[in-house]
Coordinates of N, CA and C in Angstrom, one line a residue:
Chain C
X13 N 0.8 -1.2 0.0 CA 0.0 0.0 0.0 C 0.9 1.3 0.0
X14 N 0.2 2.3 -0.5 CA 1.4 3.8 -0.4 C 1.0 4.7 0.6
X15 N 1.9 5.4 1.1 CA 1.6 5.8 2.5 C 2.9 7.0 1.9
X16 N 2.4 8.6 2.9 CA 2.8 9.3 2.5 C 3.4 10.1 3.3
X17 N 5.0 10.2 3.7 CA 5.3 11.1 4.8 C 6.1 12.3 5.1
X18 N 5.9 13.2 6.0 CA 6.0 14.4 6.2 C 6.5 14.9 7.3
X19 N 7.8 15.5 7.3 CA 8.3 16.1 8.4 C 8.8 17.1 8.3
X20 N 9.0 17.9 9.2 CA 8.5 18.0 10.7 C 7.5 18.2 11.1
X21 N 6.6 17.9 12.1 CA 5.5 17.6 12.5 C 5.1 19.6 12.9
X22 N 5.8 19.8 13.4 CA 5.7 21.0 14.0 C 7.1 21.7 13.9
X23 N 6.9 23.2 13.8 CA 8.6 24.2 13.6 C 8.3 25.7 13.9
X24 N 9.1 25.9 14.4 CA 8.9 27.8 14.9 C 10.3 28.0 14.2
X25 N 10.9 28.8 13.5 CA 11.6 29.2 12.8 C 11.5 30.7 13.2
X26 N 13.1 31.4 13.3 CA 12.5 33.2 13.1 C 12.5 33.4 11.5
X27 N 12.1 34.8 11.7 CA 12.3 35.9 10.6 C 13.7 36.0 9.6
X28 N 13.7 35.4 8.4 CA 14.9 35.3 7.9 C 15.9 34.2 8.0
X29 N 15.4 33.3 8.7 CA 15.9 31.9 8.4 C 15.5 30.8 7.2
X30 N 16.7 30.1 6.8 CA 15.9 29.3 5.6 C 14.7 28.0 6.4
X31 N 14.4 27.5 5.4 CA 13.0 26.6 5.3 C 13.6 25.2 4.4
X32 N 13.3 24.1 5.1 CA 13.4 23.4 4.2 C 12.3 21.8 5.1
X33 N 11.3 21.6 4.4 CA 10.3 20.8 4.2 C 10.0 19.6 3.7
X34 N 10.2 18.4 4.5 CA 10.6 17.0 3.2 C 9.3 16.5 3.0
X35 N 8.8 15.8 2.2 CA 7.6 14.8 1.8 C 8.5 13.7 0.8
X36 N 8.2 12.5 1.3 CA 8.3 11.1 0.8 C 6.9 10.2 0.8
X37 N 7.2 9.6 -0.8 CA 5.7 8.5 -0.5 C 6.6 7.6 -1.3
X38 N 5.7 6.6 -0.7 CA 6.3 5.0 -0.8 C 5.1 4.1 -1.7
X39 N 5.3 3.3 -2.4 CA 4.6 2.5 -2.4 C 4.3 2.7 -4.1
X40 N 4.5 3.8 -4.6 CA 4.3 4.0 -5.7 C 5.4 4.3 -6.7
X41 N 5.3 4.5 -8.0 CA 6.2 5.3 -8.5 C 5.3 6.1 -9.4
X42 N 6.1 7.7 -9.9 CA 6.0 8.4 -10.7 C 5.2 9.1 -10.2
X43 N 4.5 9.5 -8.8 CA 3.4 10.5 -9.0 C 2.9 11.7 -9.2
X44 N 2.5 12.2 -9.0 CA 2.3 13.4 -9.0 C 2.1 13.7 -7.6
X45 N 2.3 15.0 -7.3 CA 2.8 15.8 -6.1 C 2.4 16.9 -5.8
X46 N 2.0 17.7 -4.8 CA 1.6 18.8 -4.6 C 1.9 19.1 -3.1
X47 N 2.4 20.4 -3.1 CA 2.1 21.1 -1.6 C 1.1 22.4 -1.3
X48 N 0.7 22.1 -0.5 CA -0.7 22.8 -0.4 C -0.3 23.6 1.0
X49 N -0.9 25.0 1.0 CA -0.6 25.9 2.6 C -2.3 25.9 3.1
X50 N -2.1 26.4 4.0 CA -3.4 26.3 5.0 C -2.9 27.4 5.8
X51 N -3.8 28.6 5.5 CA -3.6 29.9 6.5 C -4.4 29.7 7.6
X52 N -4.2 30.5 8.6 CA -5.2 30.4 10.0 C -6.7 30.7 9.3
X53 N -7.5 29.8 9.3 CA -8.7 30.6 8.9 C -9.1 30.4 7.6
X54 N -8.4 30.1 6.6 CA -9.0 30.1 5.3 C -8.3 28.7 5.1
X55 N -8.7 28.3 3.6 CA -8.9 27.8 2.6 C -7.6 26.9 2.5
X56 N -7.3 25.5 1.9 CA -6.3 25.5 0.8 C -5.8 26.0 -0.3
X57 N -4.4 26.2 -0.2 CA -4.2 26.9 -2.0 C -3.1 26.0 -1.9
X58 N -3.2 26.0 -3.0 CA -1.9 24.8 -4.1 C -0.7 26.2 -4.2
X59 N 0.3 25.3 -3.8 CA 1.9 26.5 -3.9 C 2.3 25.9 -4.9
X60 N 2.4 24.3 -5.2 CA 3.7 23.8 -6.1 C 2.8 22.2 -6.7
X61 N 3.3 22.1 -7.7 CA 2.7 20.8 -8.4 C 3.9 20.1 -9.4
X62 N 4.5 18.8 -9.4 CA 5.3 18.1 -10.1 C 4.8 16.8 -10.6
X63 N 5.3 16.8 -11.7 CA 4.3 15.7 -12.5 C 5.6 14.8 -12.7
X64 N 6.9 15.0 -12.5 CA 7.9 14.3 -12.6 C 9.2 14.9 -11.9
X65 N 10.1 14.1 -12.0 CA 11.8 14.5 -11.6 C 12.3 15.9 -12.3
X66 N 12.3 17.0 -11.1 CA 12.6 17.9 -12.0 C 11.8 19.0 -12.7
X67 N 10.5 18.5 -12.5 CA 9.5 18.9 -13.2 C 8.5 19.5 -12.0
X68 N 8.5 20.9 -11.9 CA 7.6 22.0 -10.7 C 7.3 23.1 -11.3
X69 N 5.7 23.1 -11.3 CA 4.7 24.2 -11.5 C 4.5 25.0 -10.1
X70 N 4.4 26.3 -10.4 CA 4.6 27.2 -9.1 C 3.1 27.3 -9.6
X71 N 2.3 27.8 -8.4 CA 0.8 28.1 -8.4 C 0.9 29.3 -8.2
X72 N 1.6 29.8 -7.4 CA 1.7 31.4 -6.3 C 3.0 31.8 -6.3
X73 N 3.4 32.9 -6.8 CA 4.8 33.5 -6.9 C 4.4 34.0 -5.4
X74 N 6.4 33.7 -4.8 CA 6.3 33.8 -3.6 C 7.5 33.3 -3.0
X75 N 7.5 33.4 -1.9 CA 9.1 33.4 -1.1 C 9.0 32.5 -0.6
X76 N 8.8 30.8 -1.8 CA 9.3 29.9 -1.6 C 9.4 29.1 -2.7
X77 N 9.8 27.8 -2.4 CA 10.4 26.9 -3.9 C 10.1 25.7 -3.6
X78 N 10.7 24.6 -4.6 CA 10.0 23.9 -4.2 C 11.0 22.8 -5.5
X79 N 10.8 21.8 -4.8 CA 12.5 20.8 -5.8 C 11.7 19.4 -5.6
X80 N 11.9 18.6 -6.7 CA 12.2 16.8 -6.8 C 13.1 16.6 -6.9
X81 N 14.2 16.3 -6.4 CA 15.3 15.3 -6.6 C 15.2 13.8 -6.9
X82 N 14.5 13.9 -6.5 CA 14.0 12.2 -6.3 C 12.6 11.7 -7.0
X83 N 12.1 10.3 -7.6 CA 10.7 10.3 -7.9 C 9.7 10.8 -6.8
X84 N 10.4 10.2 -5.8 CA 8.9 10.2 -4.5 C 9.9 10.9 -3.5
X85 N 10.2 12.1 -3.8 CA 10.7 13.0 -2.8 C 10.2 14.5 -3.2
X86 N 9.5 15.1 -2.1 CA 9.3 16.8 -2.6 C 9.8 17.6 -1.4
X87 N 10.5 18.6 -1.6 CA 10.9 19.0 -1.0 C 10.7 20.8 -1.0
X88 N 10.0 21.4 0.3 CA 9.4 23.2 0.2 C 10.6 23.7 0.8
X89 N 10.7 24.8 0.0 CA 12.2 25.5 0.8 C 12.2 26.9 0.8
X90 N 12.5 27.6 1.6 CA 13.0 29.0 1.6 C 14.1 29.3 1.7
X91 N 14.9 30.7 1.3 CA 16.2 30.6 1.4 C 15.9 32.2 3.3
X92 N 14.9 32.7 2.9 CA 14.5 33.8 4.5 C 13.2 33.7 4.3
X93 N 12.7 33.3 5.4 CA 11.1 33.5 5.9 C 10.8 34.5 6.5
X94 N 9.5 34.9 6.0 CA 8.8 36.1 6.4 C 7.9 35.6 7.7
X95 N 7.2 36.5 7.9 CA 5.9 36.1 9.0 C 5.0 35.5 8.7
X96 N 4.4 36.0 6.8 CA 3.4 35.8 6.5 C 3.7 34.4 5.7
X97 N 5.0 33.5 6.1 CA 4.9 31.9 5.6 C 4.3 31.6 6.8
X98 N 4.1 32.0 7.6 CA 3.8 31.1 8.5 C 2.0 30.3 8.6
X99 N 1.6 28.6 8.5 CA 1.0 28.0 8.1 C 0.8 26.8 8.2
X100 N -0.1 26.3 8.0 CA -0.4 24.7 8.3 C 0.5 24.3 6.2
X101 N 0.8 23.5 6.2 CA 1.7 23.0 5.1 C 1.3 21.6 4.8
X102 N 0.8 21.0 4.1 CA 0.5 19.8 3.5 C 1.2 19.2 2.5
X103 N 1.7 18.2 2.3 CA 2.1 17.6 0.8 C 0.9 16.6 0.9
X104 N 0.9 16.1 -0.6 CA 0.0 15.5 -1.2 C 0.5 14.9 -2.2
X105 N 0.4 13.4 -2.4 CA 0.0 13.0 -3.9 C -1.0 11.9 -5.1
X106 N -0.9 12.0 -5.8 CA -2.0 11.2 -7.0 C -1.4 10.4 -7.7
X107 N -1.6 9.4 -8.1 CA -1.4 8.4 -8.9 C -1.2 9.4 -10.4
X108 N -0.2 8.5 -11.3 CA 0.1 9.5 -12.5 C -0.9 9.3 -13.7
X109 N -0.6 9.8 -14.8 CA -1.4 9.5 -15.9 C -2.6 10.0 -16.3
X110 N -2.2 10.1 -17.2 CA -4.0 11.0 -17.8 C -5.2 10.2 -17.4
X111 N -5.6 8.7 -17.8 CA -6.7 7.7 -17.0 C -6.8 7.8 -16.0
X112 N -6.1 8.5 -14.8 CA -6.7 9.0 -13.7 C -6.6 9.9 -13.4
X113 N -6.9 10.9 -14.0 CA -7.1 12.7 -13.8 C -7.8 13.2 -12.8
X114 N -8.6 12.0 -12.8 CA -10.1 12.4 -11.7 C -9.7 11.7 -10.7
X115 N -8.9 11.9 -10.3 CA -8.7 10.2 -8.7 C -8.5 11.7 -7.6
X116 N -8.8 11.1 -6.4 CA -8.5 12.1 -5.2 C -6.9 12.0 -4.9
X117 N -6.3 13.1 -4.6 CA -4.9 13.3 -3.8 C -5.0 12.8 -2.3
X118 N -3.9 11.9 -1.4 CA -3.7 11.7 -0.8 C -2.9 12.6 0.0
X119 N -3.2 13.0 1.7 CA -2.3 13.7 2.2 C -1.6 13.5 3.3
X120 N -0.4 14.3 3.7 CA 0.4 13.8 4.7 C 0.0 14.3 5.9
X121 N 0.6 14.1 7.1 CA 0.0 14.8 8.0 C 0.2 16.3 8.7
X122 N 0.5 16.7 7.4 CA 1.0 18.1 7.6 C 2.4 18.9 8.7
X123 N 2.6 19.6 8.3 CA 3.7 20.5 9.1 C 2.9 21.7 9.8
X124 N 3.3 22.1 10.9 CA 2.4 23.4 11.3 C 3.8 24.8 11.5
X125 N 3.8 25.0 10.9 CA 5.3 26.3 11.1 C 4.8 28.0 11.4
X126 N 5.3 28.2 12.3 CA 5.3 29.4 12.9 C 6.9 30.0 12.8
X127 N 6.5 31.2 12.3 CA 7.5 32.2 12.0 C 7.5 33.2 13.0
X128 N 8.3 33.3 13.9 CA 8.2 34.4 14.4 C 9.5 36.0 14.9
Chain O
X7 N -11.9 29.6 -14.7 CA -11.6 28.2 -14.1 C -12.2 28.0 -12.7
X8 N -11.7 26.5 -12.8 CA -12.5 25.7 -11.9 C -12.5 26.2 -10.3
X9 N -13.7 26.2 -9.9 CA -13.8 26.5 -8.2 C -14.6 26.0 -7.6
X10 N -14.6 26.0 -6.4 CA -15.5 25.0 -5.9 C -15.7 26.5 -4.5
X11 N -17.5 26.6 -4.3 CA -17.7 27.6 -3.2 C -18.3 26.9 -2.3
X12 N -18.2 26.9 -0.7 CA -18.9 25.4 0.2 C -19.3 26.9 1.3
X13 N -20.3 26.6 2.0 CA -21.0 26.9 3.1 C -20.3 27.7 4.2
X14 N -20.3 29.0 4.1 CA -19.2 29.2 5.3 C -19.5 28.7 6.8
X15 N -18.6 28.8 7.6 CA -19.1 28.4 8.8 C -18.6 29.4 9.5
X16 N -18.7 29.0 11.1 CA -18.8 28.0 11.7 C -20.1 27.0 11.8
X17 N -20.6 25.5 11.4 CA -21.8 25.2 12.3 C -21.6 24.3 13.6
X18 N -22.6 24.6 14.3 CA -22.8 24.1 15.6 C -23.7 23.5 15.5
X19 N -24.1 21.4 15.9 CA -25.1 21.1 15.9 C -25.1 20.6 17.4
X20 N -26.1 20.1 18.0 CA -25.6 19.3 19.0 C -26.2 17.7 18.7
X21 N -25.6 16.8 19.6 CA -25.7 15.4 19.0 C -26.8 14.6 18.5
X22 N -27.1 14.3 17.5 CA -28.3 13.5 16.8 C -29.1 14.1 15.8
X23 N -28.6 15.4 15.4 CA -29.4 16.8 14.9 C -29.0 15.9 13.5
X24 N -29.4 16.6 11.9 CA -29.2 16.7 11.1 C -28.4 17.7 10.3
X25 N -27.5 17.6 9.6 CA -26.0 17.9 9.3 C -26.6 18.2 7.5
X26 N -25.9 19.4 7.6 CA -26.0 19.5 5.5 C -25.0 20.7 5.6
X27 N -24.0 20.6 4.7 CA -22.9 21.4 4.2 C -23.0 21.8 2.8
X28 N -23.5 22.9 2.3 CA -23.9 22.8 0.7 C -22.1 23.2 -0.2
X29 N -22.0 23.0 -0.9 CA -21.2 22.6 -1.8 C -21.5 22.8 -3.0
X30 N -20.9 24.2 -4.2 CA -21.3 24.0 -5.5 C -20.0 24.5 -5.8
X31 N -20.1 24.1 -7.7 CA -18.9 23.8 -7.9 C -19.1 24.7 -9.4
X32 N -18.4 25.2 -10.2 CA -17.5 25.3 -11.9 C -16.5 24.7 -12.2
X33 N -16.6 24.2 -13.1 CA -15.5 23.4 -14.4 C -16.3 23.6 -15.6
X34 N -15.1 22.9 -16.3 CA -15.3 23.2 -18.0 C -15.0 20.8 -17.7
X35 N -15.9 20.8 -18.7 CA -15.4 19.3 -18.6 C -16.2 18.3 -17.7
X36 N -15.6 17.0 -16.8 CA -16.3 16.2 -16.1 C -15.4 16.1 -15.1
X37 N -15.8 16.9 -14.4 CA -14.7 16.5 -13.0 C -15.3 15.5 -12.0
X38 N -14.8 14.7 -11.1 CA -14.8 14.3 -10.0 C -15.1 14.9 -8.9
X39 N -15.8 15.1 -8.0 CA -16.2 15.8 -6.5 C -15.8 15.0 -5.1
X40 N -15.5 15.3 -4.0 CA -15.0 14.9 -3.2 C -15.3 15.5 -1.8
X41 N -15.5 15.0 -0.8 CA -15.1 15.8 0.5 C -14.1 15.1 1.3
X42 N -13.4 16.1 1.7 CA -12.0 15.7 2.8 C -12.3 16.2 4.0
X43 N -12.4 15.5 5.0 CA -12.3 16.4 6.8 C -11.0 16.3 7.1
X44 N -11.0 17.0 7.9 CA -9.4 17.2 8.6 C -9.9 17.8 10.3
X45 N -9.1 16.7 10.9 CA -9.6 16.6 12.5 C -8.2 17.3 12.8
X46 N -8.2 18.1 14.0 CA -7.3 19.0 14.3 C -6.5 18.9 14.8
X47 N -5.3 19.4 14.4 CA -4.2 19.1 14.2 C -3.5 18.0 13.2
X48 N -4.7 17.3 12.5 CA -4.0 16.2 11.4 C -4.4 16.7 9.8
X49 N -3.4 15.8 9.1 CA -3.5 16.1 7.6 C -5.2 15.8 7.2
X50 N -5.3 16.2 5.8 CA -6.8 15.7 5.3 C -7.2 14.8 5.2
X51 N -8.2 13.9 5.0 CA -8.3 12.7 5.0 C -9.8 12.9 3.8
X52 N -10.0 11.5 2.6 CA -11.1 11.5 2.1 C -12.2 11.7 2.9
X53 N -12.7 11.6 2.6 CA -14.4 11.3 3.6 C -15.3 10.5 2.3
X54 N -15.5 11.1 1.3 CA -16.3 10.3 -0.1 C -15.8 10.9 -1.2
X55 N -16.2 10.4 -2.0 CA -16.3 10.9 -3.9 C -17.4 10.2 -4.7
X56 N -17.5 11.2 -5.9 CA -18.3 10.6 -7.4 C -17.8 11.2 -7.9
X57 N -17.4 10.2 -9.1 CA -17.1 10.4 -10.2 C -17.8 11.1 -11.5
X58 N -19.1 10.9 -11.5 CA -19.4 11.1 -12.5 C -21.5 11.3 -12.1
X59 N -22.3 12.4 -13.0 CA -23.4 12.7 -12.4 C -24.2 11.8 -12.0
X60 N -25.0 12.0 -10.9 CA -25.9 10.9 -10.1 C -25.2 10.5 -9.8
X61 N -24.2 10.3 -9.4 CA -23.3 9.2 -8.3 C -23.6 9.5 -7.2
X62 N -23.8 8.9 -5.8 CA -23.9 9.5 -4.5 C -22.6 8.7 -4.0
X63 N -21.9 8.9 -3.4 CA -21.0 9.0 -2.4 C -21.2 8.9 -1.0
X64 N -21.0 8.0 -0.4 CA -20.9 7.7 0.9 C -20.4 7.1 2.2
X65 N -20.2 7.3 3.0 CA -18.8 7.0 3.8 C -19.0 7.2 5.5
X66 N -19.4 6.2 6.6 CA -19.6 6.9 8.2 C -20.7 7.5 8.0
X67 N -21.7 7.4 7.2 CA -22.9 7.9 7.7 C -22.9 9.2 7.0
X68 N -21.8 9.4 6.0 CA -22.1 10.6 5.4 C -22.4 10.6 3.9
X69 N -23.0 11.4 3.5 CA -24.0 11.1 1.9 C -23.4 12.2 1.0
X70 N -23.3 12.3 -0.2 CA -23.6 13.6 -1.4 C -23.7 12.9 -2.3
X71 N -24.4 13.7 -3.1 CA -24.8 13.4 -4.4 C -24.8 14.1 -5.3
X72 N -23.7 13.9 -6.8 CA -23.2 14.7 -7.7 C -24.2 15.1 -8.4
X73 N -25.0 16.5 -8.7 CA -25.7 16.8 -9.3 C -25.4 17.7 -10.6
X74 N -25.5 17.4 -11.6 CA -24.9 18.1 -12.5 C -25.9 19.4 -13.1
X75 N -27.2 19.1 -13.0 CA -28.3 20.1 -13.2 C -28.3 21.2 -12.3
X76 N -27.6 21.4 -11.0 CA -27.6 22.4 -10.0 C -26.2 22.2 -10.0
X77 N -25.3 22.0 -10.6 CA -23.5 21.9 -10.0 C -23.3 22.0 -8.7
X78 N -24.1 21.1 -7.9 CA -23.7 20.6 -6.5 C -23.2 19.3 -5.5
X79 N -22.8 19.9 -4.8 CA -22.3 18.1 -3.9 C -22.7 18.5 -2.6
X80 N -23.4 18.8 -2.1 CA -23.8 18.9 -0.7 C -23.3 18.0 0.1
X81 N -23.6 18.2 1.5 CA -23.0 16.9 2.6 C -23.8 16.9 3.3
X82 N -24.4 15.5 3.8 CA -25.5 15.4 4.3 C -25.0 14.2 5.6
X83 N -25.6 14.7 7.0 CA -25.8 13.0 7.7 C -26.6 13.4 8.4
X84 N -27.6 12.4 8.6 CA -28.6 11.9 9.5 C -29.1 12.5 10.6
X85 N -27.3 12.0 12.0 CA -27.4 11.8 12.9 C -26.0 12.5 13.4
X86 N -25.6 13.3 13.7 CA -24.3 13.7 13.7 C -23.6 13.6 15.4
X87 N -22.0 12.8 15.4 CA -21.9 12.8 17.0 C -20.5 13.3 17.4
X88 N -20.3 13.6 18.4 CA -19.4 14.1 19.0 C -18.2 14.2 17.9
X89 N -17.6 12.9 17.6 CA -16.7 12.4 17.1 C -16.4 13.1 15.4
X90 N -17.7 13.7 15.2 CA -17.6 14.3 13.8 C -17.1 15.8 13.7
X91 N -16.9 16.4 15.2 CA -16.4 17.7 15.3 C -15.1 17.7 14.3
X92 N -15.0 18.4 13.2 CA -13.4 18.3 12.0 C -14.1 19.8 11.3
X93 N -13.3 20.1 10.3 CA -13.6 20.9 9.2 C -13.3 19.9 7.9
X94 N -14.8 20.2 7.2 CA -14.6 19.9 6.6 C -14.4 20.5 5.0
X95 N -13.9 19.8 3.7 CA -13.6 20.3 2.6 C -14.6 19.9 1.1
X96 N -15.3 20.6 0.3 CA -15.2 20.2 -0.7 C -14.3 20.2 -1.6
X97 N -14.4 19.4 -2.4 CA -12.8 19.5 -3.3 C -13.5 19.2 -5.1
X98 N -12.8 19.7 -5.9 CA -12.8 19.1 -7.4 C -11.6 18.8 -8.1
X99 N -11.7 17.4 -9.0 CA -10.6 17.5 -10.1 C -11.1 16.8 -11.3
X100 N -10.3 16.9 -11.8 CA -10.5 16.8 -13.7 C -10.9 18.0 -14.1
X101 N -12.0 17.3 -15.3 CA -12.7 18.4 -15.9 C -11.4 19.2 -16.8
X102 N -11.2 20.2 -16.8 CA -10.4 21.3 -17.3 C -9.1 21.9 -16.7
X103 N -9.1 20.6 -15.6 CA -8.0 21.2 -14.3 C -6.4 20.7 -14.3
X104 N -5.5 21.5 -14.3 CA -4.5 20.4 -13.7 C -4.3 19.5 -13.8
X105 N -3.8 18.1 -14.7 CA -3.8 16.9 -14.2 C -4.0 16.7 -12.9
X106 N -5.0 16.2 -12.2 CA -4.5 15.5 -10.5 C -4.9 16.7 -9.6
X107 N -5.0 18.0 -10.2 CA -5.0 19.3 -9.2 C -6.2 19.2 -8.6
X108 N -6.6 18.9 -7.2 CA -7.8 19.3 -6.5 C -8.2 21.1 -6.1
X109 N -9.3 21.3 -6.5 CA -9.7 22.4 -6.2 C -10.6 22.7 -4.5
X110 N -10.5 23.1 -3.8 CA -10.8 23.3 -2.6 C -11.6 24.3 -1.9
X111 N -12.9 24.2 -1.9 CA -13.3 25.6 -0.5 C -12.7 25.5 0.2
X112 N -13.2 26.4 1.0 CA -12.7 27.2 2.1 C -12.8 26.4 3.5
X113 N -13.3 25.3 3.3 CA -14.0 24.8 4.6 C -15.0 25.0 5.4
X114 N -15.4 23.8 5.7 CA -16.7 24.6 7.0 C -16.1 23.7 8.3
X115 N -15.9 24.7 9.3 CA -16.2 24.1 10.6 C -17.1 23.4 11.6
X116 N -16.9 22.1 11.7 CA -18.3 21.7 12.3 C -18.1 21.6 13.6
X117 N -18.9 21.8 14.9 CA -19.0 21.4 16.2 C -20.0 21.1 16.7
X118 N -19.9 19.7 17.1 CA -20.8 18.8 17.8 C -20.7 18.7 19.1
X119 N -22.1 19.4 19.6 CA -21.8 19.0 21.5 C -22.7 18.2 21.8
X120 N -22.4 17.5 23.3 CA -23.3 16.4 23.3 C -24.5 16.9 24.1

């Protein structure tokens, strides 16, 4: 089965320190990827989407990045954090391939980072 | 492009009451619908899906039904208990979207007291 994991569970970081955010999933190969933020209060938004090695769609220009090195490795990074990264952080992924366009994303159990 | 608008909250039921979260959606295409809850402090988790119109979806006592003539997926249960206090999400993909990209409200917060 594929199972999808996320660390650090929790991070207080200050102002101006870099970021760096792992997501690994197992069980699969090739999938697709996403990291998703969660502000106090609102909504999900899609930050970053990879459909392969290498391969990252930015959603939201912004003071962060976002790398595959690996099939099943995604990794969110900043080089200085602001206040306003601060957020609930999700990765996420989907099985690949056009025949399943329509399938639900899978998620990890989030990071909660506070910038202060 | 594609969005999905859901019910603001907060709701408050207390236990055994009946539960509806409305959920309507835009795409170009045939998307998929979904709801995800997410209990606090943890990542999202499914709750149901349909794929395709008339489908109902359901999962723990919770129901929606892909309507394509109203572009909606409501959320419906019964009997609602403690244990259902989460925020929940409607979500979309396909259609016109992203390969794989789920589309998301905003969430509704639910709280159940006994």
């Amino acid at each position: 089965s594929q199972t999808i994991h996320q660390w650090p569970a929790t991070l207080v970081q200050p102002v101006g320190s870099p970021l760096s955010l792992e997501c690994t999933v197992e069980g699969t190969s090739n999938p697709n990827l996403y990291w998703y933020r969660q502000a106090a209060g609102r909504g999900l938004q899609l930050l970053f989407y990879s459909v392969g090695i290498g391969q990252i769609s930015s959603e939201v220009p912004q003071n962060l990045s976002a790398s595959r090195p690996q099939d099943r490795q995604f990794i969110l990074s900043s080089k200085k954090l602001l206040l306003s990264d601060s957020g609930f952080y999700l990765c996420a992924w989907s099985p690949p391939g056009p025949s399943r366009a329509n399938t639900e994303a899978f998620f990890g159990q989030g990071t909660r980072l506070t910038v202060v | 492009g594609d969005s999905v608008t859901q019910m603001e909250g907060p709701v408050t039921l207390s236990e055994e009451a009946f539960l509806t979260i409305n959920c309507t959606y835009t795409a170009t295409g045939y998307p998929s619908l979904f709801w995800y809850v997410q209990y606090p402090g943890e990542g999202l988790q499914l709750l149901l899906k349909a794929t395709k119109a008339d489908d109902k979806g359901s999962n723990k006592g919770f129901e929606a039904t892909y309507r394509k003539e109203t572009t909606s997926f409501h959320l419906e249960k019964g009997s609602v208990q403690v244990s259902d206090s989460a925020v929940y999400f409607c979500a979309l993909s396909g259609g016109g979207s992203t390969l794989g990209r789920l589309y998301f409200g905003r969430g509704t917060q639910l709280t159940v007291w006994p």
